[in-house]
PDB file of C-alpha atoms in Angstrom:
ATOM      1  CA  UNK A   1     -23.639 -50.591 -50.582  1.00  0.00           C
ATOM      2  CA  UNK A   2     -21.258 -48.383 -52.562  1.00  0.00           C
ATOM      3  CA  UNK A   3     -19.243 -45.548 -51.038  1.00  0.00           C
ATOM      4  CA  UNK A   4     -17.014 -42.878 -52.564  1.00  0.00           C
ATOM      5  CA  UNK A   5     -13.394 -42.700 -51.409  1.00  0.00           C
ATOM      6  CA  UNK A   6     -11.265 -39.570 -51.137  1.00  0.00           C
ATOM      7  CA  UNK A   7      -9.939 -40.103 -54.653  1.00  0.00           C
ATOM      8  CA  UNK A   8     -13.514 -39.880 -55.976  1.00  0.00           C
ATOM      9  CA  UNK A   9     -13.678 -43.588 -56.812  1.00  0.00           C
ATOM     10  CA  UNK A  10     -16.824 -45.621 -56.098  1.00  0.00           C
ATOM     11  CA  UNK A  11     -16.003 -48.788 -54.151  1.00  0.00           C
ATOM     12  CA  UNK A  12     -17.780 -51.421 -52.086  1.00  0.00           C
ATOM     13  CA  UNK A  13     -18.367 -50.574 -48.450  1.00  0.00           C
ATOM     14  CA  UNK A  14     -16.588 -53.134 -46.275  1.00  0.00           C
ATOM     15  CA  UNK A  15     -17.736 -53.032 -42.658  1.00  0.00           C
ATOM     16  CA  UNK A  16     -14.644 -55.019 -41.645  1.00  0.00           C
ATOM     17  CA  UNK A  17     -12.375 -52.129 -42.699  1.00  0.00           C
ATOM     18  CA  UNK A  18     -14.294 -49.737 -40.461  1.00  0.00           C
ATOM     19  CA  UNK A  19     -14.190 -52.226 -37.590  1.00  0.00           C
ATOM     20  CA  UNK A  20     -10.429 -52.744 -37.973  1.00  0.00           C
ATOM     21  CA  UNK A  21      -9.730 -49.004 -38.100  1.00  0.00           C
ATOM     22  CA  UNK A  22     -11.627 -48.611 -34.819  1.00  0.00           C
ATOM     23  CA  UNK A  23      -9.793 -51.507 -33.172  1.00  0.00           C
ATOM     24  CA  UNK A  24      -6.436 -50.236 -34.445  1.00  0.00           C
ATOM     25  CA  UNK A  25      -7.156 -46.975 -32.644  1.00  0.00           C
ATOM     26  CA  UNK A  26      -7.497 -48.797 -29.347  1.00  0.00           C
ATOM     27  CA  UNK A  27     -11.288 -49.112 -29.178  1.00  0.00           C
ATOM     28  CA  UNK A  28     -12.430 -52.189 -27.259  1.00  0.00           C
ATOM     29  CA  UNK A  29     -15.116 -54.501 -28.642  1.00  0.00           C
ATOM     30  CA  UNK A  30     -17.968 -52.831 -26.757  1.00  0.00           C
ATOM     31  CA  UNK A  31     -16.903 -49.430 -28.120  1.00  0.00           C
ATOM     32  CA  UNK A  32     -16.608 -50.786 -31.652  1.00  0.00           C
ATOM     33  CA  UNK A  33     -20.121 -52.225 -31.373  1.00  0.00           C
ATOM     34  CA  UNK A  34     -21.486 -48.952 -30.018  1.00  0.00           C
ATOM     35  CA  UNK A  35     -19.971 -46.889 -32.833  1.00  0.00           C
ATOM     36  CA  UNK A  36     -21.247 -49.285 -35.509  1.00  0.00           C
ATOM     37  CA  UNK A  37     -24.761 -49.314 -34.016  1.00  0.00           C
ATOM     38  CA  UNK A  38     -24.867 -45.532 -34.290  1.00  0.00           C
ATOM     39  CA  UNK A  39     -23.068 -45.021 -37.597  1.00  0.00           C
ATOM     40  CA  UNK A  40     -24.329 -47.831 -39.828  1.00  0.00           C
ATOM     41  CA  UNK A  41     -28.034 -46.779 -39.789  1.00  0.00           C
ATOM     42  CA  UNK A  42     -26.940 -43.323 -41.008  1.00  0.00           C
ATOM     43  CA  UNK A  43     -25.018 -44.670 -44.002  1.00  0.00           C
ATOM     44  CA  UNK A  44     -26.475 -44.348 -47.488  1.00  0.00           C
ATOM     45  CA  UNK A  45     -25.588 -45.240 -51.045  1.00  0.00           C
ATOM     46  CA  UNK A  46     -22.712 -43.063 -52.245  1.00  0.00           C
ATOM     47  CA  UNK A  47     -21.674 -41.763 -48.824  1.00  0.00           C
ATOM     48  CA  UNK A  48     -18.095 -40.529 -48.864  1.00  0.00           C
ATOM     49  CA  UNK A  49     -15.352 -42.013 -46.725  1.00  0.00           C
ATOM     50  CA  UNK A  50     -14.887 -38.529 -45.300  1.00  0.00           C
ATOM     51  CA  UNK A  51     -18.473 -38.421 -44.030  1.00  0.00           C
ATOM     52  CA  UNK A  52     -18.146 -41.935 -42.672  1.00  0.00           C
ATOM     53  CA  UNK A  53     -14.946 -40.966 -40.848  1.00  0.00           C
ATOM     54  CA  UNK A  54     -16.549 -37.865 -39.313  1.00  0.00           C
ATOM     55  CA  UNK A  55     -19.497 -39.819 -37.938  1.00  0.00           C
ATOM     56  CA  UNK A  56     -17.248 -42.517 -36.462  1.00  0.00           C
ATOM     57  CA  UNK A  57     -14.886 -39.886 -35.037  1.00  0.00           C
ATOM     58  CA  UNK A  58     -17.711 -38.001 -33.292  1.00  0.00           C
ATOM     59  CA  UNK A  59     -18.982 -41.207 -31.735  1.00  0.00           C
ATOM     60  CA  UNK A  60     -15.505 -42.181 -30.546  1.00  0.00           C
ATOM     61  CA  UNK A  61     -15.069 -38.766 -28.912  1.00  0.00           C
ATOM     62  CA  UNK A  62     -18.111 -39.513 -26.766  1.00  0.00           C
ATOM     63  CA  UNK A  63     -16.399 -42.701 -25.566  1.00  0.00           C
ATOM     64  CA  UNK A  64     -12.729 -41.682 -25.310  1.00  0.00           C
ATOM     65  CA  UNK A  65     -10.824 -38.625 -26.468  1.00  0.00           C
ATOM     66  CA  UNK A  66      -7.553 -40.534 -26.712  1.00  0.00           C
ATOM     67  CA  UNK A  67      -9.064 -43.294 -28.863  1.00  0.00           C
ATOM     68  CA  UNK A  68     -10.592 -40.639 -31.111  1.00  0.00           C
ATOM     69  CA  UNK A  69      -7.169 -38.954 -31.272  1.00  0.00           C
ATOM     70  CA  UNK A  70      -5.527 -42.167 -32.531  1.00  0.00           C
ATOM     71  CA  UNK A  71      -8.376 -42.653 -35.004  1.00  0.00           C
ATOM     72  CA  UNK A  72      -7.701 -39.152 -36.361  1.00  0.00           C
ATOM     73  CA  UNK A  73      -3.959 -39.651 -36.875  1.00  0.00           C
ATOM     74  CA  UNK A  74      -4.089 -39.473 -40.669  1.00  0.00           C
ATOM     75  CA  UNK A  75      -6.124 -36.256 -40.499  1.00  0.00           C
ATOM     76  CA  UNK A  76      -3.774 -34.910 -37.803  1.00  0.00           C
ATOM     77  CA  UNK A  77      -0.835 -35.302 -40.184  1.00  0.00           C
ATOM     78  CA  UNK A  78      -2.692 -33.173 -42.753  1.00  0.00           C
ATOM     79  CA  UNK A  79      -2.915 -30.436 -40.120  1.00  0.00           C
ATOM     80  CA  UNK A  80       0.889 -30.229 -40.137  1.00  0.00           C
ATOM     81  CA  UNK A  81       0.500 -28.391 -43.461  1.00  0.00           C
ATOM     82  CA  UNK A  82      -0.340 -26.652 -45.646  1.00  0.00           C
ATOM     83  CA  UNK A  83       3.281 -26.206 -46.730  1.00  0.00           C
ATOM     84  CA  UNK A  84       4.660 -29.141 -44.767  1.00  0.00           C
ATOM     85  CA  UNK A  85       7.133 -27.236 -42.573  1.00  0.00           C
ATOM     86  CA  UNK A  86       5.667 -28.706 -39.393  1.00  0.00           C
ATOM     87  CA  UNK A  87       5.599 -32.158 -40.977  1.00  0.00           C
ATOM     88  CA  UNK A  88       9.378 -31.882 -41.424  1.00  0.00           C
ATOM     89  CA  UNK A  89       9.718 -30.781 -37.791  1.00  0.00           C
ATOM     90  CA  UNK A  90       7.586 -33.737 -36.688  1.00  0.00           C
ATOM     91  CA  UNK A  91       9.667 -36.186 -38.744  1.00  0.00           C
ATOM     92  CA  UNK A  92      12.831 -34.795 -37.121  1.00  0.00           C
ATOM     93  CA  UNK A  93      11.269 -35.388 -33.684  1.00  0.00           C
ATOM     94  CA  UNK A  94      10.265 -38.920 -34.702  1.00  0.00           C
ATOM     95  CA  UNK A  95      13.846 -39.703 -35.734  1.00  0.00           C
ATOM     96  CA  UNK A  96      15.187 -38.198 -32.511  1.00  0.00           C
ATOM     97  CA  UNK A  97      12.881 -40.397 -30.458  1.00  0.00           C
ATOM     98  CA  UNK A  98      14.075 -43.587 -32.158  1.00  0.00           C
ATOM     99  CA  UNK A  99      17.751 -42.883 -31.584  1.00  0.00           C
ATOM    100  CA  UNK A 100      18.891 -40.505 -34.336  1.00  0.00           C
ATOM    101  CA  UNK A 101      20.520 -37.112 -34.077  1.00  0.00           C
ATOM    102  CA  UNK A 102      18.893 -34.646 -36.473  1.00  0.00           C
ATOM    103  CA  UNK A 103      19.359 -31.252 -38.085  1.00  0.00           C
ATOM    104  CA  UNK A 104      16.835 -29.295 -40.151  1.00  0.00           C
ATOM    105  CA  UNK A 105      16.978 -26.375 -42.576  1.00  0.00           C
ATOM    106  CA  UNK A 106      20.608 -26.909 -43.570  1.00  0.00           C
ATOM    107  CA  UNK A 107      21.967 -25.749 -46.938  1.00  0.00           C
ATOM    108  CA  UNK A 108      24.189 -28.457 -48.421  1.00  0.00           C
ATOM    109  CA  UNK A 109      26.538 -27.618 -51.303  1.00  0.00           C
ATOM    110  CA  UNK A 110      26.697 -30.504 -53.730  1.00  0.00           C
ATOM    111  CA  UNK A 111      29.001 -31.111 -56.694  1.00  0.00           C
ATOM    112  CA  UNK A 112      26.795 -28.970 -58.927  1.00  0.00           C
ATOM    113  CA  UNK A 113      24.210 -27.020 -56.888  1.00  0.00           C
ATOM    114  CA  UNK A 114      23.166 -26.102 -53.353  1.00  0.00           C
ATOM    115  CA  UNK A 115      20.396 -28.223 -51.792  1.00  0.00           C
ATOM    116  CA  UNK A 116      18.120 -27.287 -48.884  1.00  0.00           C
ATOM    117  CA  UNK A 117      17.733 -30.256 -46.580  1.00  0.00           C
ATOM    118  CA  UNK A 118      14.393 -31.086 -45.014  1.00  0.00           C
ATOM    119  CA  UNK A 119      15.969 -33.296 -42.341  1.00  0.00           C
ATOM    120  CA  UNK A 120      19.474 -34.694 -41.904  1.00  0.00           C
ATOM    121  CA  UNK A 121      19.725 -37.692 -39.591  1.00  0.00           C
ATOM    122  CA  UNK A 122      22.714 -39.450 -38.075  1.00  0.00           C
ATOM    123  CA  UNK A 123      22.965 -42.804 -36.279  1.00  0.00           C
ATOM    124  CA  UNK A 124      25.760 -45.363 -35.842  1.00  0.00           C
ATOM    125  CA  UNK A 125      28.219 -43.213 -37.831  1.00  0.00           C
ATOM    126  CA  UNK A 126      25.844 -43.087 -40.800  1.00  0.00           C
ATOM    127  CA  UNK A 127      24.409 -39.844 -42.109  1.00  0.00           C
ATOM    128  CA  UNK A 128      21.095 -39.840 -44.000  1.00  0.00           C
ATOM    129  CA  UNK A 129      19.524 -37.351 -46.340  1.00  0.00           C
ATOM    130  CA  UNK A 130      15.813 -37.290 -45.418  1.00  0.00           C
ATOM    131  CA  UNK A 131      13.432 -35.926 -48.052  1.00  0.00           C
ATOM    132  CA  UNK A 132       9.900 -35.150 -46.807  1.00  0.00           C
ATOM    133  CA  UNK A 133       7.024 -34.966 -49.281  1.00  0.00           C
ATOM    134  CA  UNK A 134       3.965 -33.571 -47.557  1.00  0.00           C
ATOM    135  CA  UNK A 135       0.601 -33.788 -49.313  1.00  0.00           C
ATOM    136  CA  UNK A 136      -2.594 -31.945 -48.377  1.00  0.00           C
ATOM    137  CA  UNK A 137      -4.897 -34.634 -49.782  1.00  0.00           C
ATOM    138  CA  UNK A 138      -4.788 -37.879 -47.798  1.00  0.00           C
ATOM    139  CA  UNK A 139      -5.191 -40.296 -50.733  1.00  0.00           C
ATOM    140  CA  UNK A 140      -2.455 -38.720 -52.882  1.00  0.00           C
ATOM    141  CA  UNK A 141       0.242 -41.094 -54.133  1.00  0.00           C
ATOM    142  CA  UNK A 142       3.894 -40.190 -54.682  1.00  0.00           C
ATOM    143  CA  UNK A 143       4.866 -41.131 -58.247  1.00  0.00           C
ATOM    144  CA  UNK A 144       8.147 -42.722 -59.331  1.00  0.00           C
ATOM    145  CA  UNK A 145       9.532 -39.376 -60.517  1.00  0.00           C
ATOM    146  CA  UNK A 146       9.964 -38.311 -56.880  1.00  0.00           C
ATOM    147  CA  UNK A 147      12.375 -41.089 -55.770  1.00  0.00           C
ATOM    148  CA  UNK A 148      14.225 -40.530 -59.068  1.00  0.00           C
ATOM    149  CA  UNK A 149      14.616 -36.867 -58.160  1.00  0.00           C
ATOM    150  CA  UNK A 150      15.684 -37.669 -54.582  1.00  0.00           C
ATOM    151  CA  UNK A 151      18.347 -40.105 -55.791  1.00  0.00           C
ATOM    152  CA  UNK A 152      19.753 -37.446 -58.104  1.00  0.00           C
ATOM    153  CA  UNK A 153      20.081 -35.075 -55.134  1.00  0.00           C
ATOM    154  CA  UNK A 154      21.793 -37.757 -53.053  1.00  0.00           C
ATOM    155  CA  UNK A 155      24.188 -38.459 -55.931  1.00  0.00           C
ATOM    156  CA  UNK A 156      25.090 -34.751 -56.114  1.00  0.00           C
ATOM    157  CA  UNK A 157      26.037 -34.634 -52.405  1.00  0.00           C
ATOM    158  CA  UNK A 158      27.789 -38.014 -52.286  1.00  0.00           C
ATOM    159  CA  UNK A 159      31.550 -38.354 -51.727  1.00  0.00           C
ATOM    160  CA  UNK A 160      31.806 -34.935 -50.070  1.00  0.00           C
ATOM    161  CA  UNK A 161      32.880 -34.325 -46.478  1.00  0.00           C
ATOM    162  CA  UNK A 162      30.479 -32.099 -44.505  1.00  0.00           C
ATOM    163  CA  UNK A 163      30.737 -30.636 -40.999  1.00  0.00           C
ATOM    164  CA  UNK A 164      27.622 -32.030 -39.382  1.00  0.00           C
ATOM    165  CA  UNK A 165      26.823 -33.191 -35.845  1.00  0.00           C
ATOM    166  CA  UNK A 166      30.179 -31.866 -34.603  1.00  0.00           C
ATOM    167  CA  UNK A 167      32.273 -33.968 -36.932  1.00  0.00           C
ATOM    168  CA  UNK A 168      33.197 -34.530 -40.555  1.00  0.00           C
ATOM    169  CA  UNK A 169      30.836 -36.928 -42.265  1.00  0.00           C
ATOM    170  CA  UNK A 170      29.541 -38.038 -45.655  1.00  0.00           C
ATOM    171  CA  UNK A 171      25.975 -38.878 -46.655  1.00  0.00           C
ATOM    172  CA  UNK A 172      25.678 -42.648 -46.753  1.00  0.00           C
ATOM    173  CA  UNK A 173      22.023 -43.209 -47.525  1.00  0.00           C
ATOM    174  CA  UNK A 174      18.678 -41.556 -48.086  1.00  0.00           C
ATOM    175  CA  UNK A 175      15.051 -41.613 -46.953  1.00  0.00           C
ATOM    176  CA  UNK A 176      11.914 -40.495 -48.768  1.00  0.00           C
ATOM    177  CA  UNK A 177       8.993 -39.908 -46.413  1.00  0.00           C
ATOM    178  CA  UNK A 178       5.409 -38.901 -47.081  1.00  0.00           C
ATOM    179  CA  UNK A 179       2.258 -38.584 -45.017  1.00  0.00           C
ATOM    180  CA  UNK A 180       0.272 -40.330 -47.775  1.00  0.00           C
ATOM    181  CA  UNK A 181       1.150 -43.226 -50.111  1.00  0.00           C
ATOM    182  CA  UNK A 182       3.637 -44.408 -52.743  1.00  0.00           C
ATOM    183  CA  UNK A 183       2.775 -45.889 -56.128  1.00  0.00           C
ATOM    184  CA  UNK A 184       3.928 -49.425 -56.873  1.00  0.00           C
ATOM    185  CA  UNK A 185       6.540 -48.048 -59.269  1.00  0.00           C
ATOM    186  CA  UNK A 186       7.890 -45.754 -56.549  1.00  0.00           C
ATOM    187  CA  UNK A 187       8.332 -48.708 -54.221  1.00  0.00           C
ATOM    188  CA  UNK A 188       9.893 -50.938 -56.898  1.00  0.00           C
ATOM    189  CA  UNK A 189      12.334 -48.244 -58.006  1.00  0.00           C
ATOM    190  CA  UNK A 190      13.333 -47.294 -54.459  1.00  0.00           C
ATOM    191  CA  UNK A 191      13.793 -50.884 -53.328  1.00  0.00           C
ATOM    192  CA  UNK A 192      16.013 -51.603 -56.329  1.00  0.00           C
ATOM    193  CA  UNK A 193      18.251 -48.581 -55.726  1.00  0.00           C
ATOM    194  CA  UNK A 194      18.275 -48.833 -51.933  1.00  0.00           C
ATOM    195  CA  UNK A 195      16.322 -45.674 -51.126  1.00  0.00           C
ATOM    196  CA  UNK A 196      14.491 -46.079 -47.815  1.00  0.00           C
ATOM    197  CA  UNK A 197      10.778 -45.294 -47.836  1.00  0.00           C
ATOM    198  CA  UNK A 198       8.278 -44.420 -45.120  1.00  0.00           C
ATOM    199  CA  UNK A 199       4.602 -43.646 -45.703  1.00  0.00           C
ATOM    200  CA  UNK A 200       1.217 -44.136 -44.084  1.00  0.00           C
ATOM    201  CA  UNK A 201       1.177 -47.830 -45.067  1.00  0.00           C
ATOM    202  CA  UNK A 202       4.788 -48.634 -46.064  1.00  0.00           C
ATOM    203  CA  UNK A 203       6.741 -50.645 -45.017  1.00  0.00           C
ATOM    204  CA  UNK A 204       3.939 -53.017 -44.030  1.00  0.00           C
ATOM    205  CA  UNK A 205       4.939 -53.537 -40.382  1.00  0.00           C
ATOM    206  CA  UNK A 206       7.039 -50.395 -39.851  1.00  0.00           C
ATOM    207  CA  UNK A 207       4.913 -47.693 -41.471  1.00  0.00           C
ATOM    208  CA  UNK A 208       4.027 -44.288 -40.042  1.00  0.00           C
ATOM    209  CA  UNK A 209       0.952 -45.513 -38.161  1.00  0.00           C
ATOM    210  CA  UNK A 210       2.709 -48.466 -36.519  1.00  0.00           C
ATOM    211  CA  UNK A 211       5.804 -46.357 -35.770  1.00  0.00           C
ATOM    212  CA  UNK A 212       3.671 -43.714 -34.087  1.00  0.00           C
ATOM    213  CA  UNK A 213       1.547 -46.148 -32.094  1.00  0.00           C
ATOM    214  CA  UNK A 214       4.474 -48.291 -30.932  1.00  0.00           C
ATOM    215  CA  UNK A 215       6.488 -45.279 -29.739  1.00  0.00           C
ATOM    216  CA  UNK A 216       3.670 -42.887 -28.782  1.00  0.00           C
ATOM    217  CA  UNK A 217       4.941 -40.277 -31.223  1.00  0.00           C
ATOM    218  CA  UNK A 218       1.609 -38.578 -31.787  1.00  0.00           C
ATOM    219  CA  UNK A 219       1.686 -35.090 -33.321  1.00  0.00           C
ATOM    220  CA  UNK A 220       0.110 -32.351 -31.234  1.00  0.00           C
ATOM    221  CA  UNK A 221      -2.515 -31.940 -33.962  1.00  0.00           C
ATOM    222  CA  UNK A 222      -4.217 -35.225 -33.070  1.00  0.00           C
ATOM    223  CA  UNK A 223      -5.478 -33.888 -29.719  1.00  0.00           C
ATOM    224  CA  UNK A 224      -9.275 -33.675 -29.739  1.00  0.00           C
ATOM    225  CA  UNK A 225      -9.467 -31.384 -26.708  1.00  0.00           C
ATOM    226  CA  UNK A 226      -7.787 -28.484 -28.549  1.00  0.00           C
ATOM    227  CA  UNK A 227      -9.059 -26.510 -31.528  1.00  0.00           C
ATOM    228  CA  UNK A 228      -7.078 -25.631 -34.653  1.00  0.00           C
ATOM    229  CA  UNK A 229      -5.882 -22.227 -33.425  1.00  0.00           C
ATOM    230  CA  UNK A 230      -4.673 -23.683 -30.128  1.00  0.00           C
ATOM    231  CA  UNK A 231      -2.734 -26.408 -31.923  1.00  0.00           C
ATOM    232  CA  UNK A 232      -1.199 -23.803 -34.198  1.00  0.00           C
ATOM    233  CA  UNK A 233      -0.022 -21.783 -31.183  1.00  0.00           C
ATOM    234  CA  UNK A 234       1.707 -24.836 -29.753  1.00  0.00           C
ATOM    235  CA  UNK A 235       3.370 -25.604 -33.089  1.00  0.00           C
ATOM    236  CA  UNK A 236       4.611 -22.014 -33.286  1.00  0.00           C
ATOM    237  CA  UNK A 237       6.175 -22.542 -29.846  1.00  0.00           C
ATOM    238  CA  UNK A 238       7.938 -25.634 -31.272  1.00  0.00           C
ATOM    239  CA  UNK A 239       5.731 -28.060 -29.348  1.00  0.00           C
ATOM    240  CA  UNK A 240       5.251 -30.732 -32.007  1.00  0.00           C
ATOM    241  CA  UNK A 241       4.748 -33.991 -30.089  1.00  0.00           C
ATOM    242  CA  UNK A 242       2.094 -34.887 -27.501  1.00  0.00           C
ATOM    243  CA  UNK A 243       5.017 -36.448 -25.646  1.00  0.00           C
ATOM    244  CA  UNK A 244       6.448 -32.957 -25.118  1.00  0.00           C
ATOM    245  CA  UNK A 245       3.266 -31.820 -23.372  1.00  0.00           C
ATOM    246  CA  UNK A 246       3.328 -34.967 -21.267  1.00  0.00           C
ATOM    247  CA  UNK A 247       6.821 -34.191 -19.980  1.00  0.00           C
ATOM    248  CA  UNK A 248       6.292 -30.430 -19.642  1.00  0.00           C
ATOM    249  CA  UNK A 249       2.761 -29.351 -18.719  1.00  0.00           C
ATOM    250  CA  UNK A 250       3.875 -25.715 -18.675  1.00  0.00           C
ATOM    251  CA  UNK A 251       3.886 -25.694 -22.477  1.00  0.00           C
ATOM    252  CA  UNK A 252       0.109 -25.353 -22.209  1.00  0.00           C
ATOM    253  CA  UNK A 253       0.439 -21.971 -20.516  1.00  0.00           C
ATOM    254  CA  UNK A 254       0.623 -20.219 -23.870  1.00  0.00           C
ATOM    255  CA  UNK A 255      -3.047 -21.188 -24.439  1.00  0.00           C
ATOM    256  CA  UNK A 256      -4.266 -19.527 -21.209  1.00  0.00           C
ATOM    257  CA  UNK A 257      -6.758 -22.319 -20.484  1.00  0.00           C
ATOM    258  CA  UNK A 258      -8.816 -22.411 -17.306  1.00  0.00           C
ATOM    259  CA  UNK A 259      -8.068 -25.225 -14.883  1.00  0.00           C
ATOM    260  CA  UNK A 260     -10.924 -27.436 -16.054  1.00  0.00           C
ATOM    261  CA  UNK A 261      -9.954 -27.170 -19.741  1.00  0.00           C
ATOM    262  CA  UNK A 262      -6.300 -27.734 -18.867  1.00  0.00           C
ATOM    263  CA  UNK A 263      -7.219 -30.865 -16.927  1.00  0.00           C
ATOM    264  CA  UNK A 264      -9.211 -32.207 -19.893  1.00  0.00           C
ATOM    265  CA  UNK A 265      -6.270 -31.708 -22.238  1.00  0.00           C
ATOM    266  CA  UNK A 266      -3.784 -33.285 -19.836  1.00  0.00           C
ATOM    267  CA  UNK A 267      -6.056 -36.286 -19.314  1.00  0.00           C
ATOM    268  CA  UNK A 268      -6.114 -36.914 -23.058  1.00  0.00           C
ATOM    269  CA  UNK A 269      -2.335 -36.422 -23.198  1.00  0.00           C
ATOM    270  CA  UNK A 270      -1.809 -38.900 -20.366  1.00  0.00           C
ATOM    271  CA  UNK A 271      -4.136 -41.486 -21.921  1.00  0.00           C
ATOM    272  CA  UNK A 272      -2.339 -41.230 -25.248  1.00  0.00           C
ATOM    273  CA  UNK A 273       1.069 -41.638 -23.636  1.00  0.00           C
ATOM    274  CA  UNK A 274       0.280 -44.398 -21.148  1.00  0.00           C
ATOM    275  CA  UNK A 275      -2.319 -46.615 -22.825  1.00  0.00           C
ATOM    276  CA  UNK A 276      -0.807 -49.211 -25.127  1.00  0.00           C
ATOM    277  CA  UNK A 277      -2.933 -50.486 -27.988  1.00  0.00           C
ATOM    278  CA  UNK A 278      -2.896 -54.048 -29.301  1.00  0.00           C
ATOM    279  CA  UNK A 279      -0.689 -54.811 -32.295  1.00  0.00           C
TER     280      UNK A 279
END
């Protein structure tokens, strides 16, 4: 059977890919079997990956909200748009949770022009320029012109002392981060010039999905027990990570939920934060 991916390309349908995506979200074998038994009979020639995802997601929700939340991670990142401001805030939180100090929204005067920083990160006396490239379409690829552009910015701010993180420091390195993918040329160019990359699937064992799952750094937008407007309210209140709700239940008060609804949300939050999934 042929299916159509999000880029509009017609490709072979591989059941193993669907099975693996379910397992990688924490679904056990009985749940995987149950989803496949429901979804596969509904598939047809030319079905889109989006339709396939929606059917699998709805079935997972009937089994476990937290598993469905993990399954929806890629979509949840898209909800941090449309401009990408919240994606930058989320990246800053991710860096903070893995040991970095961060600053956002800083204006940095380079040798030639002033640059607005998405995220500045500091760890072990090294200061990093972090460029975030948010995309609204999940299969978009970042071309080689973007790392070229980022390196030119880093060059313009190199060898200058800045007052950041309570001390004088220089930028020592750079990151380019996207919620989607990099082209092969982007990876080759960045690896050659030492620009660090992070995307949905790169690096292979330390990409966004593995980083999120290993450290429970799920964005608030992945919660299946909240609707879009409720998630937006939490983002506006600077609640970006599910982990923040887990440590401070009072953040939910802004949504004015009844006790039953609040309990449902907090159960999903707890499951996401306390249930480890297999590598």
